[in-house]
XYZ file of C-alpha atoms in Angstrom:
135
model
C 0.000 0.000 0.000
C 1.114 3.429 -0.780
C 0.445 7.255 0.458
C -1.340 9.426 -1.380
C -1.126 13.764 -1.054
C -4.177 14.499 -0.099
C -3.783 18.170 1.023
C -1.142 20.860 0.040
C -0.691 23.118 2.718
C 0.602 26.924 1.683
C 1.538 29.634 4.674
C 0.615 32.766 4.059
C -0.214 36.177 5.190
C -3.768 36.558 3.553
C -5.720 33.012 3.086
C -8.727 34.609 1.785
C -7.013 36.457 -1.159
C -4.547 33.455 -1.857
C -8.247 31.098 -1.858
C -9.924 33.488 -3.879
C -7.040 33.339 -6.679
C -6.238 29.666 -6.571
C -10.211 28.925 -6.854
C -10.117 30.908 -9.971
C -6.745 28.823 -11.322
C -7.453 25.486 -10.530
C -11.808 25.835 -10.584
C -11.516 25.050 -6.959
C -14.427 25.994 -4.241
C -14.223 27.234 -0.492
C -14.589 24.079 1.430
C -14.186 25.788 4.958
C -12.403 27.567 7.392
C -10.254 26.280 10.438
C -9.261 29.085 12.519
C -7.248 31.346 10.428
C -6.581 28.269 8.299
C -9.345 28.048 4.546
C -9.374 25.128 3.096
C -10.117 25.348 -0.651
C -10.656 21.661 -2.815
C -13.209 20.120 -5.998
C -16.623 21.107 -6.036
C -17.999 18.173 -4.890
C -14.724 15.789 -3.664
C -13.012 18.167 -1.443
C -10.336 16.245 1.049
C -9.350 12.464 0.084
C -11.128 12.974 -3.650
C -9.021 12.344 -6.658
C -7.464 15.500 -6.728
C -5.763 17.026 -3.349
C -7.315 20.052 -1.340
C -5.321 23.017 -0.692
C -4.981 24.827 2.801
C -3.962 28.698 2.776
C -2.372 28.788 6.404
C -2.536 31.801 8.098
C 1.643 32.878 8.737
C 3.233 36.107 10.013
C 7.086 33.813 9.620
C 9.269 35.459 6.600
C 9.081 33.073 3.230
C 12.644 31.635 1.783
C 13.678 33.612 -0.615
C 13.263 30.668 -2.719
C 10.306 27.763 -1.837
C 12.060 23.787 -1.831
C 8.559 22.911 -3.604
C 6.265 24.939 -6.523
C 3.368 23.662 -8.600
C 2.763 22.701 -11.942
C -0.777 23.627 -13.349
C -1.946 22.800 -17.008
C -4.595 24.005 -19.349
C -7.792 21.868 -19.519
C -10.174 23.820 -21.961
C -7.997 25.828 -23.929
C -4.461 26.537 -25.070
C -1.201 27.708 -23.155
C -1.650 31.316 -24.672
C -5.644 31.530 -23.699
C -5.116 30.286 -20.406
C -1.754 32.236 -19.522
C -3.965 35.436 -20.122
C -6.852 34.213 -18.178
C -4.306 33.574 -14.805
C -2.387 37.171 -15.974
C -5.666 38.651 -15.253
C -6.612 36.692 -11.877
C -3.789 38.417 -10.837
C -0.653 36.019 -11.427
C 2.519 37.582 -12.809
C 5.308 36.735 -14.687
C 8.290 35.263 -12.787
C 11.956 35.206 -13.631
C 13.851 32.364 -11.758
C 16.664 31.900 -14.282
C 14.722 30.255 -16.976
C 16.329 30.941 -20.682
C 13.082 31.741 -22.784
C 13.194 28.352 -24.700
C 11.439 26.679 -22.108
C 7.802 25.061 -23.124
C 6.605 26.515 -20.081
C 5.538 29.881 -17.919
C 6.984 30.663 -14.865
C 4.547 32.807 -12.925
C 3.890 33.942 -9.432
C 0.908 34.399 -7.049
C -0.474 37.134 -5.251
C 2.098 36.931 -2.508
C 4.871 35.798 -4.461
C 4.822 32.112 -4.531
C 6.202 30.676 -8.319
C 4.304 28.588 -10.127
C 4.820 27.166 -13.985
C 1.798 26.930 -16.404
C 2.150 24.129 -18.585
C 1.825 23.463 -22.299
C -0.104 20.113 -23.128
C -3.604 20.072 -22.176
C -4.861 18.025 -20.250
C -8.337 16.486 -19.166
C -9.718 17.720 -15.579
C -8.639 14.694 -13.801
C -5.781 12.809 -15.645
C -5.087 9.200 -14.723
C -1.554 9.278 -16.767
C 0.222 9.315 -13.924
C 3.137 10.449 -16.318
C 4.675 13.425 -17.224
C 2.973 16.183 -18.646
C 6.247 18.367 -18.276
C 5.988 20.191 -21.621
């Protein structure tokens, strides 16, 4: 038997903002609030479904300058170009960690900072391939 992430949990300084944008990236809903902790998942699954939930924790403690761990999102109704404008105006940015400007891929950042990389290939809402889809 095997673990499973069933929760990604993400410190920051202003949950509701942070679950407001990442509901609009990944089509997630509010699932509820512990404490100063808002836990945002599927409509419909929310924690141990097929996809994990994500907590926006509350935290006053100074980021790395650099986080050990970002996340990969991919398009699932329209191209790389369509949906890199539709997360430009839910408020992500543009990022520059080094990349060379060959890459298949976006590096972008959220409200408070945190990098993330948009995707090429398209993908279906839930993908079993556990595979790759680095490109």
């Amino acid at each position: 038997m095997a673990c499973r992430i069933t929760e990604l949990v993400l410190d920051c300084a202003d949950p509701q903002r942070m679950g407001d944008f990442w509901c609009e990236v990944l089509g997630y809903v509010e699932l509820g609030w512990d404490g100063d902790d808002l836990e945002i998942g599927p409509p419909g699954a929310g924690f141990g479904g097929p996809q994990p939930t994500l907590i926006l924790s509350r935290s006053t403690d100074p980021k790395p300058a650099k986080l050990p761990l970002h996340l990969d999102v991919n398009p699932t109704d329209r191209d790389q170009d369509a949906e890199l404008e539709r997360l430009l105006a839910a408020g992500a940015r543009a990022a520059d960690v080094g990349q060379t400007g060959e890459e298949s891929w976006h590096v972008l950042a959220d409200p408070e900072g945190n990098v993330f990389c948009l995707l090429r290939r398209r993908v279906g809402v839930v993908s079993a391939n556990p595979g790759s889809n680095r490109d």
